[in-house]
XYZ file of C-alpha atoms in Angstrom:
442
model
C 0.000 0.000 0.000
C 1.400 3.403 -0.959
C 1.837 5.691 2.018
C 1.092 9.409 2.046
C 4.194 11.510 2.778
C 3.612 13.347 6.028
C 4.847 16.925 6.394
C 7.122 17.877 9.275
C 5.097 19.873 11.812
C 6.236 22.804 13.930
C 6.507 22.587 17.711
C 3.311 24.609 18.155
C 1.376 22.493 15.658
C 2.315 19.399 17.687
C 1.417 21.329 20.853
C -2.040 22.286 19.536
C -2.896 18.765 18.384
C -2.196 17.460 21.896
C -4.016 20.128 23.944
C -7.112 17.903 24.080
C -5.097 15.415 26.105
C -5.124 17.961 28.949
C -8.863 17.549 29.582
C -8.775 13.767 29.211
C -5.918 13.481 31.682
C -7.517 15.907 34.154
C -10.400 13.440 34.266
C -8.008 10.506 34.758
C -6.274 12.524 37.477
C -9.550 12.789 39.371
C -10.044 9.050 38.945
C -6.595 8.345 40.387
C -6.945 10.605 43.421
C -10.566 11.548 44.141
C -12.703 8.548 43.168
C -11.449 6.144 45.863
C -11.854 8.744 48.647
C -15.415 9.278 47.392
C -16.030 5.540 47.672
C -14.640 5.678 51.228
C -16.850 8.666 52.080
C -19.867 6.681 50.867
C -19.029 3.752 53.131
C -16.919 1.352 51.034
C -14.580 -0.971 53.020
C -10.892 -0.729 52.007
C -10.744 -4.319 50.728
C -13.575 -3.473 48.291
C -11.649 -0.673 46.557
C -10.099 -2.931 43.888
C -13.398 -4.489 42.770
C -15.175 -1.122 42.794
C -12.581 0.084 40.276
C -13.248 -2.728 37.809
C -15.146 -0.313 35.537
C -11.856 1.054 34.166
C -10.364 -2.255 33.056
C -13.566 -3.660 31.584
C -14.566 -0.526 29.669
C -10.989 -0.121 28.435
C -10.869 -3.743 27.339
C -14.128 -3.445 25.396
C -14.215 0.171 24.231
C -10.651 1.001 23.202
C -9.927 -1.726 20.626
C -13.419 -1.448 19.131
C -13.156 2.335 18.795
C -9.636 1.918 17.382
C -10.820 -0.530 14.720
C -13.844 1.637 13.903
C -11.762 4.803 13.581
C -9.372 3.034 11.193
C -12.379 2.570 8.880
C -13.860 6.068 9.345
C -13.455 9.166 7.216
C -15.455 12.401 7.018
C -14.311 15.367 4.954
C -15.670 17.661 7.655
C -14.723 15.819 10.863
C -11.847 13.551 9.853
C -11.062 10.053 11.090
C -10.203 10.106 14.789
C -11.715 13.442 15.909
C -15.409 12.405 15.917
C -14.652 9.708 18.474
C -12.662 11.730 20.954
C -15.160 14.597 20.692
C -18.103 12.327 21.590
C -16.046 10.729 24.354
C -15.209 14.145 25.812
C -18.892 15.143 25.910
C -19.799 11.932 27.787
C -16.925 12.428 30.219
C -17.805 16.071 30.813
C -21.415 15.285 31.756
C -20.292 12.556 34.177
C -17.788 14.832 35.903
C -20.507 17.395 36.625
C -22.711 14.671 38.136
C -20.115 12.654 40.066
C -19.649 14.627 43.313
C -23.420 14.744 43.867
C -23.586 10.926 44.115
C -26.040 10.189 46.961
C -25.011 6.555 47.554
C -22.145 4.200 46.712
C -23.898 2.286 43.906
C -24.690 5.568 42.117
C -21.029 6.657 42.201
C -19.898 3.233 40.962
C -22.402 3.407 38.076
C -21.220 6.878 37.096
C -17.633 5.633 37.080
C -18.608 3.081 34.432
C -20.090 5.765 32.180
C -17.163 8.137 32.824
C -14.705 5.411 31.853
C -16.586 4.734 28.608
C -16.248 8.410 27.690
C -12.585 8.648 28.703
C -11.621 5.477 26.834
C -13.549 6.580 23.762
C -11.553 9.818 23.761
C -8.196 8.313 24.720
C -7.660 5.565 22.152
C -8.169 7.569 18.923
C -5.934 10.293 20.365
C -2.982 7.897 20.484
C -3.567 6.897 16.854
C -4.146 10.561 15.900
C -0.526 11.452 16.713
C 0.788 8.474 14.737
C -1.398 9.453 11.780
C -0.137 13.029 11.648
C 3.584 12.804 12.341
C 6.484 11.444 10.267
C 8.574 8.806 12.039
C 11.316 11.275 12.998
C 8.773 13.304 15.020
C 6.938 10.404 16.702
C 9.054 10.608 19.855
C 8.339 14.335 20.205
C 4.620 13.777 19.551
C 4.180 11.095 22.177
C 6.393 12.804 24.756
C 4.287 15.942 24.177
C 1.295 13.780 25.097
C 3.241 12.681 28.150
C 3.723 16.348 29.054
C -0.039 16.904 28.841
C -0.620 13.761 30.904
C 1.442 15.450 33.609
C -0.254 18.824 33.149
C -3.797 17.433 33.272
C -3.231 15.276 36.328
C -1.252 18.116 37.941
C -4.181 20.506 37.544
C -6.634 17.924 38.877
C -4.595 17.222 41.979
C -3.610 20.841 42.443
C -7.290 21.770 42.531
C -7.988 19.073 45.153
C -5.146 20.340 47.367
C -6.234 23.973 46.924
C -9.934 23.463 47.595
C -9.301 21.176 50.562
C -6.993 23.842 52.016
C -9.423 26.707 51.363
C -12.724 25.062 52.198
C -12.080 21.663 53.819
C -10.024 22.452 56.898
C -12.946 23.282 59.175
C -15.444 20.867 57.639
C -16.600 17.895 59.668
C -16.710 14.551 57.873
C -20.208 13.067 57.838
C -20.611 9.382 57.069
C -22.303 8.808 53.728
C -21.681 12.374 52.466
C -19.154 13.750 49.964
C -17.666 17.021 51.275
C -18.642 20.166 49.396
C -15.024 21.224 48.761
C -14.514 18.246 46.442
C -17.292 19.376 44.085
C -15.258 22.218 42.566
C -12.481 20.025 41.140
C -15.040 17.946 39.267
C -16.770 21.027 37.854
C -13.451 22.342 36.516
C -12.837 18.914 34.948
C -16.228 18.981 33.233
C -15.351 22.279 31.590
C -11.794 21.297 30.620
C -12.870 17.939 29.179
C -14.861 19.513 26.363
C -13.026 22.819 25.806
C -9.535 21.354 25.358
C -10.793 18.684 22.947
C -12.550 21.372 20.910
C -9.254 23.307 20.761
C -7.447 20.388 19.131
C -10.394 19.500 16.875
C -10.587 23.053 15.506
C -6.815 23.654 15.313
C -5.659 20.378 13.731
C -6.791 19.037 10.343
C -6.406 15.312 9.770
C -4.513 13.836 6.826
C -6.941 12.326 4.288
C -6.636 8.570 3.709
C -4.792 7.246 0.654
C -6.810 6.104 -2.358
C -6.501 2.478 -1.268
C -7.522 3.278 2.334
C -10.502 5.315 1.121
C -11.615 2.461 -1.111
C -11.459 0.096 1.886
C -13.431 2.581 4.026
C -16.122 2.940 1.349
C -16.251 -0.835 0.936
C -16.883 -1.178 4.688
C -19.674 1.414 4.520
C -21.351 -0.632 1.789
C -21.479 -3.834 3.837
C -24.753 -5.080 5.377
C -25.364 -3.839 8.921
C -24.495 -7.176 10.554
C -21.150 -7.393 8.784
C -20.334 -3.786 9.644
C -20.984 -4.524 13.334
C -18.825 -7.651 13.180
C -15.971 -6.035 11.241
C -14.238 -4.281 14.205
C -14.217 -7.562 16.131
C -12.808 -9.402 13.120
C -10.169 -6.680 12.707
C -9.145 -7.036 16.363
C -8.856 -10.824 16.118
C -6.829 -10.650 12.911
C -4.551 -7.944 14.340
C -3.874 -10.033 17.469
C -2.995 -13.078 15.337
C -0.540 -10.980 13.296
C 0.762 -8.891 16.202
C 4.534 -8.254 16.249
C 6.498 -10.244 18.860
C 7.598 -6.899 20.295
C 4.042 -6.198 21.467
C 3.779 -9.554 23.232
C 6.986 -8.707 25.109
C 5.634 -5.266 25.976
C 2.453 -6.936 27.240
C 4.550 -8.819 29.813
C 6.049 -5.525 31.028
C 2.605 -3.947 31.203
C 1.216 -6.839 33.264
C 3.427 -5.913 36.224
C 3.626 -2.160 35.576
C -0.095 -1.462 35.469
C -0.991 -3.933 38.223
C 1.408 -1.970 40.421
C 0.088 1.439 39.383
C -3.477 0.438 40.188
C -2.399 -0.695 43.666
C -0.674 2.659 44.237
C -3.711 4.730 43.210
C -6.083 2.654 45.338
C -3.999 2.430 48.515
C -2.030 5.676 48.756
C -4.900 7.364 50.641
C -5.303 4.455 53.130
C -1.497 4.476 53.531
C -1.470 8.053 54.820
C -4.302 7.326 57.225
C -1.944 4.697 58.670
C 1.513 6.281 58.455
C 0.571 9.915 59.104
C -2.547 9.379 61.228
C -4.698 11.449 58.875
C -8.460 11.602 58.398
C -9.817 10.559 54.990
C -9.928 14.194 53.788
C -6.391 14.923 54.997
C -5.101 11.671 53.477
C -6.839 12.419 50.157
C -5.215 15.855 50.127
C -1.788 14.342 50.883
C -2.295 11.775 48.090
C -3.161 14.655 45.763
C 0.066 16.410 46.776
C 1.998 13.248 45.882
C 0.348 13.163 42.478
C 0.889 16.905 42.090
C 4.613 16.436 42.751
C 5.204 13.543 40.371
C 3.215 15.192 37.597
C 5.222 18.418 37.916
C 8.306 16.256 37.431
C 6.627 14.536 34.478
C 5.977 17.883 32.805
C 9.572 18.986 33.341
C 11.256 15.813 32.101
C 8.803 14.581 29.412
C 10.432 16.432 26.504
C 13.912 15.977 27.995
C 13.463 12.223 27.526
C 13.317 12.686 23.722
C 17.089 13.254 23.190
C 17.904 10.649 25.858
C 15.872 7.943 24.106
C 17.428 8.890 20.782
C 20.932 8.637 22.269
C 20.640 5.607 24.559
C 17.566 3.849 23.152
C 14.019 3.717 24.486
C 14.512 0.296 26.075
C 17.249 1.401 28.506
C 15.578 4.665 29.507
C 12.232 2.905 29.989
C 13.729 0.083 32.120
C 15.748 2.511 34.248
C 12.664 4.649 34.857
C 10.714 1.602 36.066
C 13.495 0.767 38.541
C 13.290 4.332 39.858
C 9.527 4.064 40.285
C 9.937 0.834 42.247
C 12.528 2.415 44.528
C 10.171 5.352 45.135
C 7.434 3.000 46.367
C 9.882 1.148 48.595
C 10.685 4.469 50.311
C 7.222 6.062 50.712
C 5.809 3.832 53.521
C 8.795 4.516 55.774
C 8.683 8.324 55.617
C 6.505 9.840 58.344
C 6.918 13.490 57.385
C 4.302 14.998 55.051
C 6.919 17.074 53.192
C 9.754 14.543 52.992
C 7.402 11.882 51.646
C 7.072 13.976 48.475
C 10.775 13.447 47.617
C 10.416 9.911 46.158
C 7.844 11.297 43.758
C 10.699 12.769 41.719
C 11.645 9.225 40.675
C 7.983 8.327 40.260
C 7.454 11.344 37.972
C 10.380 10.386 35.734
C 8.933 6.888 35.501
C 5.437 8.200 34.734
C 6.830 10.391 31.930
C 8.564 7.391 30.385
C 5.531 5.101 30.765
C 3.240 7.612 29.053
C 5.478 8.222 26.052
C 8.193 5.684 25.257
C 6.054 2.534 24.711
C 3.740 4.382 22.284
C 6.711 5.619 20.259
C 8.064 2.069 20.078
C 4.754 0.533 18.999
C 4.114 3.220 16.348
C 7.375 2.188 14.681
C 6.559 -1.529 14.488
C 2.887 -1.647 13.416
C 1.421 -0.959 9.944
C 0.244 2.619 9.475
C -3.150 1.591 8.097
C -3.856 -0.485 11.253
C -2.447 1.920 13.827
C -5.840 2.541 15.434
C -6.587 -1.102 16.146
C -3.053 -1.759 17.425
C -3.198 1.245 19.745
C -6.475 -0.218 21.006
C -4.785 -3.567 21.600
C -1.921 -1.795 23.378
C -4.465 -0.253 25.708
C -6.030 -3.690 26.222
C -2.611 -4.592 27.604
C -3.079 -1.777 30.119
C -6.594 -2.638 31.234
C -6.151 -6.431 31.447
C -3.592 -6.104 34.292
C -5.904 -3.571 35.934
C -8.775 -6.047 35.626
C -6.643 -8.814 37.081
C -5.709 -6.500 39.957
C -9.322 -5.566 40.741
C -10.268 -9.258 40.900
C -7.235 -10.586 42.764
C -5.746 -7.887 44.963
C -8.653 -7.564 47.413
C -8.080 -11.100 48.767
C -4.276 -10.668 48.552
C -4.572 -7.440 50.574
C -6.845 -8.977 53.198
C -5.347 -12.437 53.651
C -1.673 -12.235 52.579
C -0.712 -8.616 53.271
C -2.510 -8.412 56.608
C -4.897 -5.685 55.443
C -1.949 -3.270 55.569
C -1.658 -0.402 53.069
C 2.096 -0.312 53.863
C 2.490 -3.858 52.571
C 0.328 -3.042 49.537
C 2.625 -0.197 48.435
C 5.749 -2.329 48.990
C 4.134 -5.110 46.932
C 3.593 -2.598 44.100
C 7.246 -1.522 44.293
C 8.358 -5.124 43.792
C 6.176 -5.434 40.703
C 7.841 -2.340 39.182
C 11.256 -3.977 39.566
C 9.985 -7.098 37.767
C 8.580 -4.861 34.996
C 11.998 -3.195 34.613
C 13.731 -6.560 34.181
C 11.212 -7.564 31.499
C 11.600 -4.185 29.762
C 15.229 -5.038 28.962
C 13.888 -7.610 26.479
C 12.294 -4.890 24.323
C 14.184 -4.198 21.122
C 12.522 -2.075 18.448
C 15.507 -2.243 16.088
C 15.461 -6.022 15.863
C 11.750 -5.947 15.057
C 12.318 -3.447 12.272
C 15.142 -5.561 10.877
C 12.916 -8.652 10.913
C 10.245 -6.721 9.039
C 12.713 -5.482 6.437
C 14.124 -8.977 6.009
C 10.642 -10.299 5.275
C 9.868 -7.632 2.624
């Protein structure tokens, strides 16, 4: 298939196309830091936190690859290929964020999380493919590390707002069982606004590259199929793509199994940890957890673009593996620091790791998958994120209760060990050898 030559974009063009990631990641930032405290406010036991978070893995597993396959076979002269999907996803997410803090009971909040995750995943997956569509190979690293920067910025703003509003309005409030404190509402309202406005910025500022003649013919052929076959086609595309998936992606899947299992543990148990190690109330612990996230996402913003020349010089594999080791060491340190300021220090290592996790693997995968199937493979890559999360939600509750003594300290140390295993597995990743295999088979 003949490929369209992609023009080199300016820094600000790459910046504008990624602005929408800010709103998406603000929403994910709230999920990381504010959702589990809300569950605790509404009466959820700590050992139930993993299973209550199962919405993310299941919606990601179902929504992302399907939307990726569908967007590969979509084209509108007015709206493009990927933009219709992340615009609809942003609208869904925005409405959920406005409703979330008013949840009257636990089951209502859990139900809203399911809908919110559908919207976020619908917006997220096409955005990853969008960057690969637009940029020539020499700019892929910059494009995905720019996304990493906006990951940091979005989550930073979300957590910064939680810290600010808890400081301004939460200090004198008395926690009432079954009620979400008023100060937490404001962060969600800001997220609802950002979710839609930042996506609109990128939609209006960034035109998509039209498909090649062959791709357009395939898209039109799909449109002409009977309804049943059109519904089945994304599933067939996913199955075929998995059967033909590069070995590199299977190796990356092994890394992701430990990496994302560990991250989910951290997000679920960092608030309970501070109730234990610092003697905080739920509100104080949630604010401290937000400060941790604030710190590591500031670091992510600072180092995201700095990783571009480092990966070019030393290779993505080494930088990625080293960053995972640093993240593991950070989690080994956090439970043993009993000072609310000093405990922020390990988040420097965590932030470097988060920057690498959010950029380097996507750059690697974009180089080893066919351009015309980038959407479906980015969806499969995100399946590799949500499957470990799903495994964690189903397995870690019993592990926490029966093997870790119901201790948040042990949970965080367990997560640190999984990051070290992920780092060892990351040393098996070799993009160059995959490219050479592909060229040898041409």
